[in-house]
Amino acid sequence: MRIGIRTKLLTTYILASVIPVVVTLALLSAASAYFNSKQGVDDPQLSEYGAINLAVNLIYDNYEAIGNYDKFYEKTMTGLKGENNRIIIVDRDNRVLFDSEDREASISHRTYEPGNIRHYDVEFSMQNKNMIRFVMPLIVDDEFLGKMELTLNKFQFSMDIVKDLLRVVIGILVIGIILLIFLIVLFTSLVSKGVIQPLRQLSEAAESIAEGNLNAEIKYKNNDELGRFCRVFDTMRVKLKESLEKQADYENARKELVASISHDLRTPITSIKGYVEAIQDGVVNDKGKHEKYLQIIKDKTDKLDRLIDDLFQFSQLELGKLKMDLKKVNSRDLMENILEGYFFEFENLNISFSVEEPIPSVTIGADEHFVSRVFDNILQNSKRYIDTGGSVNIKSMVQNGYFLVAISDNGRGIKSEDLPNIFNRFYRGEKSRSRLYGGAGLGLAICKQIIEDHGGKIWVESIYGKGSTFYFSIPVA
Ligand code: ADP
């Protein structure tokens, strides 16, 4: 699966923002549940009775101090939380023992009739929904001592708790922010690693290429934009390496060629010179010997001629200076015209030469001069690499829209390591041997160039020691 940098960035940004928000919300709701359970503010029953319980407990716990207004006030009222709480306690004769809002009345025991509320009934104040009023008997040691009227705030919050709550909320928000920063730093470093690492590899590779080292492979293989860029860059490096190697090979081949051409030119020239000098010096006085020497000189000159011709043709073809003049010709006529002379030539060499019938009759676009050059180069090779008594056979057919020619010989064949190279310019298989027999290694390269210029293909099948078959095809017009 391909995960692009954009997707990665998007995912990390979403995660970096969602995770802290979720964690903060979870912590907040946990804190709120905790404070709820502590206060019971969610349940009015609980909180009402909670408030009453608190007040009644405070009163009973500190009842012995009721004679001391300030002490009793402090013990009870400061124990209550929330606003507008009021406690009034009267004795059996409705004389005020304690009124949290009226110190005077408490001390002078003014009479006060607590509200006409049935015991244990809770009255909700109309004005303030948060306030409850409640009257209950004051019973100490099973003795009815009076009544107490409690006006209490339902929400017995202490500011401490609010402060606690605030502190917790701020704490949670700080945790959320720290988490946010941490995740941003973490994800940024993760994503930037994914960007910086390949960039570093790319720049290192570029540097080593600049220094001429083309072997530094880029190892980053991720399937994102940078991964693809790295792959393209690496392909470029490999191509560059191949082309430099090719260039080096070509350079070597050229140097070798210059060396071998000078050798190939010098050898016949030296011997021609020797024979000519012998004739000039009058050493050759018998007529037969004279004729023989002249024949040798002619053969050597032919060889030189052919070599120079090959070189010239190939360089012209390679430079694109020789253009094929493709004319519509009949394949059978073409073959017959070209091959006519070879029967005699091979017969003289005691090599059997056969052309299989029927030759297909189709129209092909061909330059007869160059096609005959192809036949000639291949057949000259057959002649060279066949022993006397061998045979050359030519077959032709139409296949997949191509006129196909197969030229087989039962000569010495081509070694498998030479097979891929024999169509390369200046390539000579089994070097010393082909120098003895062959030319500059240009014959087949010329054939390849000509056939490709005709829009066809040329290839070879060969078994070393058994023989070779050269195939070439020309498209049917
Ligand atoms: P050359 O001019 O040296 O013959 P070519 O390009 O014609 O060069 O051939 C290249 C090489 O292919 C030869 O050196 C030879 O080793 C091999 N070769 C070509 N034709 C044949 C063949 N019919 N039988 C065996 N080897 C061949």
mmCIF file with all atom_site columns, C-alpha atoms in Angstrom, residues 307-414:
data_model
loop_
_atom_site.group_PDB
_atom_site.id
_atom_site.type_symbol
_atom_site.label_atom_id
_atom_site.label_alt_id
_atom_site.label_comp_id
_atom_site.label_asym_id
_atom_site.label_entity_id
_atom_site.label_seq_id
_atom_site.pdbx_PDB_ins_code
_atom_site.Cartn_x
_atom_site.Cartn_y
_atom_site.Cartn_z
_atom_site.occupancy
_atom_site.B_iso_or_equiv
_atom_site.pdbx_formal_charge
_atom_site.auth_seq_id
_atom_site.auth_comp_id
_atom_site.auth_asym_id
_atom_site.auth_atom_id
_atom_site.pdbx_PDB_model_num
ATOM 1   C CA . LEU A 1 307 ? 39.021 -4.683  -44.882 1.00 0.00 ? 307 LEU A CA 1
ATOM 2   C CA . ILE A 1 308 ? 39.145 -1.052  -45.919 1.00 0.00 ? 308 ILE A CA 1
ATOM 3   C CA . ASP A 1 309 ? 35.769 -1.391  -47.582 1.00 0.00 ? 309 ASP A CA 1
ATOM 4   C CA . ASP A 1 310 ? 34.269 -2.903  -44.418 1.00 0.00 ? 310 ASP A CA 1
ATOM 5   C CA . LEU A 1 311 ? 35.630 -0.098  -42.313 1.00 0.00 ? 311 LEU A CA 1
ATOM 6   C CA . PHE A 1 312 ? 34.404 2.531   -44.668 1.00 0.00 ? 312 PHE A CA 1
ATOM 7   C CA . GLN A 1 313 ? 30.940 0.988   -45.047 1.00 0.00 ? 313 GLN A CA 1
ATOM 8   C CA . PHE A 1 314 ? 30.470 0.488   -41.377 1.00 0.00 ? 314 PHE A CA 1
ATOM 9   C CA . SER A 1 315 ? 31.476 3.996   -40.437 1.00 0.00 ? 315 SER A CA 1
ATOM 10  C CA . GLN A 1 316 ? 29.204 5.374   -43.158 1.00 0.00 ? 316 GLN A CA 1
ATOM 11  C CA . LEU A 1 317 ? 26.304 3.199   -41.947 1.00 0.00 ? 317 LEU A CA 1
ATOM 12  C CA . GLU A 1 318 ? 26.911 4.064   -38.337 1.00 0.00 ? 318 GLU A CA 1
ATOM 13  C CA . LEU A 1 319 ? 27.030 7.744   -39.058 1.00 0.00 ? 319 LEU A CA 1
ATOM 14  C CA . GLY A 1 320 ? 23.785 7.355   -40.987 1.00 0.00 ? 320 GLY A CA 1
ATOM 15  C CA . LYS A 1 321 ? 25.480 8.597   -44.149 1.00 0.00 ? 321 LYS A CA 1
ATOM 16  C CA . LEU A 1 322 ? 24.428 5.592   -46.201 1.00 0.00 ? 322 LEU A CA 1
ATOM 17  C CA . LYS A 1 323 ? 20.708 5.695   -46.700 1.00 0.00 ? 323 LYS A CA 1
ATOM 18  C CA . MET A 1 324 ? 18.828 2.579   -47.766 1.00 0.00 ? 324 MET A CA 1
ATOM 19  C CA . ASP A 1 325 ? 16.988 3.008   -51.013 1.00 0.00 ? 325 ASP A CA 1
ATOM 20  C CA . LEU A 1 326 ? 14.061 0.732   -50.159 1.00 0.00 ? 326 LEU A CA 1
ATOM 21  C CA . LYS A 1 327 ? 12.224 -0.359  -53.278 1.00 0.00 ? 327 LYS A CA 1
ATOM 22  C CA . LYS A 1 328 ? 9.298  -2.732  -53.575 1.00 0.00 ? 328 LYS A CA 1
ATOM 23  C CA . VAL A 1 329 ? 10.837 -5.929  -54.875 1.00 0.00 ? 329 VAL A CA 1
ATOM 24  C CA . ASN A 1 330 ? 9.752  -9.536  -55.169 1.00 0.00 ? 330 ASN A CA 1
ATOM 25  C CA . SER A 1 331 ? 11.400 -11.672 -52.540 1.00 0.00 ? 331 SER A CA 1
ATOM 26  C CA . ARG A 1 332 ? 11.954 -14.619 -54.850 1.00 0.00 ? 332 ARG A CA 1
ATOM 27  C CA . ASP A 1 333 ? 13.485 -12.490 -57.631 1.00 0.00 ? 333 ASP A CA 1
ATOM 28  C CA . LEU A 1 334 ? 15.720 -10.797 -55.100 1.00 0.00 ? 334 LEU A CA 1
ATOM 29  C CA . MET A 1 335 ? 16.979 -14.082 -53.615 1.00 0.00 ? 335 MET A CA 1
ATOM 30  C CA . GLU A 1 336 ? 17.569 -15.647 -57.011 1.00 0.00 ? 336 GLU A CA 1
ATOM 31  C CA . ASN A 1 337 ? 19.482 -12.602 -58.283 1.00 0.00 ? 337 ASN A CA 1
ATOM 32  C CA . ILE A 1 338 ? 21.694 -12.433 -55.242 1.00 0.00 ? 338 ILE A CA 1
ATOM 33  C CA . LEU A 1 339 ? 22.421 -16.136 -54.823 1.00 0.00 ? 339 LEU A CA 1
ATOM 34  C CA . GLU A 1 340 ? 23.058 -16.999 -58.455 1.00 0.00 ? 340 GLU A CA 1
ATOM 35  C CA . GLY A 1 341 ? 26.827 -16.542 -58.317 1.00 0.00 ? 341 GLY A CA 1
ATOM 36  C CA . TYR A 1 342 ? 27.393 -18.438 -55.095 1.00 0.00 ? 342 TYR A CA 1
ATOM 37  C CA . PHE A 1 343 ? 26.661 -21.918 -56.505 1.00 0.00 ? 343 PHE A CA 1
ATOM 38  C CA . PHE A 1 344 ? 29.786 -21.769 -58.581 1.00 0.00 ? 344 PHE A CA 1
ATOM 39  C CA . GLU A 1 345 ? 31.856 -20.157 -55.816 1.00 0.00 ? 345 GLU A CA 1
ATOM 40  C CA . PHE A 1 346 ? 31.006 -22.875 -53.288 1.00 0.00 ? 346 PHE A CA 1
ATOM 41  C CA . GLU A 1 347 ? 31.362 -25.670 -55.799 1.00 0.00 ? 347 GLU A CA 1
ATOM 42  C CA . ASN A 1 348 ? 34.963 -24.553 -56.360 1.00 0.00 ? 348 ASN A CA 1
ATOM 43  C CA . LEU A 1 349 ? 35.579 -24.803 -52.656 1.00 0.00 ? 349 LEU A CA 1
ATOM 44  C CA . ASN A 1 350 ? 34.045 -28.257 -52.506 1.00 0.00 ? 350 ASN A CA 1
ATOM 45  C CA . ILE A 1 351 ? 31.293 -27.052 -50.167 1.00 0.00 ? 351 ILE A CA 1
ATOM 46  C CA . SER A 1 352 ? 27.754 -28.121 -50.923 1.00 0.00 ? 352 SER A CA 1
ATOM 47  C CA . PHE A 1 353 ? 25.459 -25.133 -51.371 1.00 0.00 ? 353 PHE A CA 1
ATOM 48  C CA . SER A 1 354 ? 21.679 -25.467 -51.533 1.00 0.00 ? 354 SER A CA 1
ATOM 49  C CA . VAL A 1 355 ? 18.713 -23.085 -51.604 1.00 0.00 ? 355 VAL A CA 1
ATOM 50  C CA . GLU A 1 356 ? 15.473 -24.702 -50.534 1.00 0.00 ? 356 GLU A CA 1
ATOM 51  C CA . GLU A 1 357 ? 12.464 -24.341 -52.805 1.00 0.00 ? 357 GLU A CA 1
ATOM 52  C CA . PRO A 1 358 ? 9.984  -22.857 -52.927 1.00 0.00 ? 358 PRO A CA 1
ATOM 53  C CA . ILE A 1 359 ? 11.208 -19.380 -52.188 1.00 0.00 ? 359 ILE A CA 1
ATOM 54  C CA . PRO A 1 360 ? 8.099  -17.423 -51.115 1.00 0.00 ? 360 PRO A CA 1
ATOM 55  C CA . SER A 1 361 ? 7.044  -14.759 -53.561 1.00 0.00 ? 361 SER A CA 1
ATOM 56  C CA . VAL A 1 362 ? 6.038  -11.653 -51.614 1.00 0.00 ? 362 VAL A CA 1
ATOM 57  C CA . THR A 1 363 ? 6.682  -7.972  -52.015 1.00 0.00 ? 363 THR A CA 1
ATOM 58  C CA . ILE A 1 364 ? 9.229  -6.519  -49.627 1.00 0.00 ? 364 ILE A CA 1
ATOM 59  C CA . GLY A 1 365 ? 10.797 -3.096  -49.317 1.00 0.00 ? 365 GLY A CA 1
ATOM 60  C CA . ALA A 1 366 ? 14.492 -3.707  -49.852 1.00 0.00 ? 366 ALA A CA 1
ATOM 61  C CA . ASP A 1 367 ? 17.662 -2.159  -51.142 1.00 0.00 ? 367 ASP A CA 1
ATOM 62  C CA . GLU A 1 368 ? 19.057 -4.971  -53.258 1.00 0.00 ? 368 GLU A CA 1
ATOM 63  C CA . HIS A 1 369 ? 22.648 -3.767  -53.042 1.00 0.00 ? 369 HIS A CA 1
ATOM 64  C CA . PHE A 1 370 ? 22.619 -3.791  -49.232 1.00 0.00 ? 370 PHE A CA 1
ATOM 65  C CA . VAL A 1 371 ? 20.636 -7.035  -48.903 1.00 0.00 ? 371 VAL A CA 1
ATOM 66  C CA . SER A 1 372 ? 23.188 -8.736  -51.133 1.00 0.00 ? 372 SER A CA 1
ATOM 67  C CA . ARG A 1 373 ? 25.855 -7.350  -48.793 1.00 0.00 ? 373 ARG A CA 1
ATOM 68  C CA . VAL A 1 374 ? 24.109 -9.098  -45.891 1.00 0.00 ? 374 VAL A CA 1
ATOM 69  C CA . PHE A 1 375 ? 24.058 -12.424 -47.763 1.00 0.00 ? 375 PHE A CA 1
ATOM 70  C CA . ASP A 1 376 ? 27.646 -11.946 -48.764 1.00 0.00 ? 376 ASP A CA 1
ATOM 71  C CA . ASN A 1 377 ? 28.923 -11.183 -45.270 1.00 0.00 ? 377 ASN A CA 1
ATOM 72  C CA . ILE A 1 378 ? 27.145 -14.207 -43.823 1.00 0.00 ? 378 ILE A CA 1
ATOM 73  C CA . LEU A 1 379 ? 28.182 -16.518 -46.646 1.00 0.00 ? 379 LEU A CA 1
ATOM 74  C CA . GLN A 1 380 ? 31.806 -15.333 -46.570 1.00 0.00 ? 380 GLN A CA 1
ATOM 75  C CA . ASN A 1 381 ? 31.840 -16.217 -42.872 1.00 0.00 ? 381 ASN A CA 1
ATOM 76  C CA . SER A 1 382 ? 30.365 -19.662 -43.629 1.00 0.00 ? 382 SER A CA 1
ATOM 77  C CA . LYS A 1 383 ? 33.129 -20.192 -46.139 1.00 0.00 ? 383 LYS A CA 1
ATOM 78  C CA . ARG A 1 384 ? 35.744 -19.207 -43.590 1.00 0.00 ? 384 ARG A CA 1
ATOM 79  C CA . TYR A 1 385 ? 34.478 -21.282 -40.735 1.00 0.00 ? 385 TYR A CA 1
ATOM 80  C CA . ILE A 1 386 ? 33.571 -24.424 -42.676 1.00 0.00 ? 386 ILE A CA 1
ATOM 81  C CA . ASP A 1 387 ? 36.003 -27.187 -43.545 1.00 0.00 ? 387 ASP A CA 1
ATOM 82  C CA . THR A 1 388 ? 35.969 -28.605 -47.029 1.00 0.00 ? 388 THR A CA 1
ATOM 83  C CA . GLY A 1 389 ? 33.196 -31.085 -47.498 1.00 0.00 ? 389 GLY A CA 1
ATOM 84  C CA . GLY A 1 390 ? 30.835 -29.004 -45.390 1.00 0.00 ? 390 GLY A CA 1
ATOM 85  C CA . SER A 1 391 ? 27.519 -27.659 -46.500 1.00 0.00 ? 391 SER A CA 1
ATOM 86  C CA . VAL A 1 392 ? 25.576 -24.418 -46.553 1.00 0.00 ? 392 VAL A CA 1
ATOM 87  C CA . ASN A 1 393 ? 21.815 -24.424 -46.810 1.00 0.00 ? 393 ASN A CA 1
ATOM 88  C CA . ILE A 1 394 ? 19.464 -21.476 -47.290 1.00 0.00 ? 394 ILE A CA 1
ATOM 89  C CA . LYS A 1 395 ? 15.806 -21.617 -46.372 1.00 0.00 ? 395 LYS A CA 1
ATOM 90  C CA . SER A 1 396 ? 13.228 -18.857 -46.710 1.00 0.00 ? 396 SER A CA 1
ATOM 91  C CA . MET A 1 397 ? 9.649  -18.464 -45.499 1.00 0.00 ? 397 MET A CA 1
ATOM 92  C CA . VAL A 1 398 ? 7.015  -15.907 -44.638 1.00 0.00 ? 398 VAL A CA 1
ATOM 93  C CA . GLN A 1 399 ? 6.259  -15.659 -40.940 1.00 0.00 ? 399 GLN A CA 1
ATOM 94  C CA . ASN A 1 400 ? 4.130  -13.137 -39.015 1.00 0.00 ? 400 ASN A CA 1
ATOM 95  C CA . GLY A 1 401 ? 4.322  -10.556 -41.783 1.00 0.00 ? 401 GLY A CA 1
ATOM 96  C CA . TYR A 1 402 ? 8.051  -10.977 -42.296 1.00 0.00 ? 402 TYR A CA 1
ATOM 97  C CA . PHE A 1 403 ? 10.079 -12.536 -45.060 1.00 0.00 ? 403 PHE A CA 1
ATOM 98  C CA . LEU A 1 404 ? 12.489 -14.707 -43.107 1.00 0.00 ? 404 LEU A CA 1
ATOM 99  C CA . VAL A 1 405 ? 15.785 -16.140 -44.352 1.00 0.00 ? 405 VAL A CA 1
ATOM 100 C CA . ALA A 1 406 ? 17.786 -18.826 -42.529 1.00 0.00 ? 406 ALA A CA 1
ATOM 101 C CA . ILE A 1 407 ? 21.371 -19.526 -43.611 1.00 0.00 ? 407 ILE A CA 1
ATOM 102 C CA . SER A 1 408 ? 22.791 -22.679 -42.019 1.00 0.00 ? 408 SER A CA 1
ATOM 103 C CA . ASP A 1 409 ? 26.263 -24.115 -42.137 1.00 0.00 ? 409 ASP A CA 1
ATOM 104 C CA . ASN A 1 410 ? 27.799 -27.159 -40.510 1.00 0.00 ? 410 ASN A CA 1
ATOM 105 C CA . GLY A 1 411 ? 31.010 -25.308 -39.743 1.00 0.00 ? 411 GLY A CA 1
ATOM 106 C CA . ARG A 1 412 ? 32.719 -25.066 -36.395 1.00 0.00 ? 412 ARG A CA 1
ATOM 107 C CA . GLY A 1 413 ? 29.913 -23.145 -34.704 1.00 0.00 ? 413 GLY A CA 1
ATOM 108 C CA . ILE A 1 414 ? 30.164 -20.302 -32.228 1.00 0.00 ? 414 ILE A CA 1
#
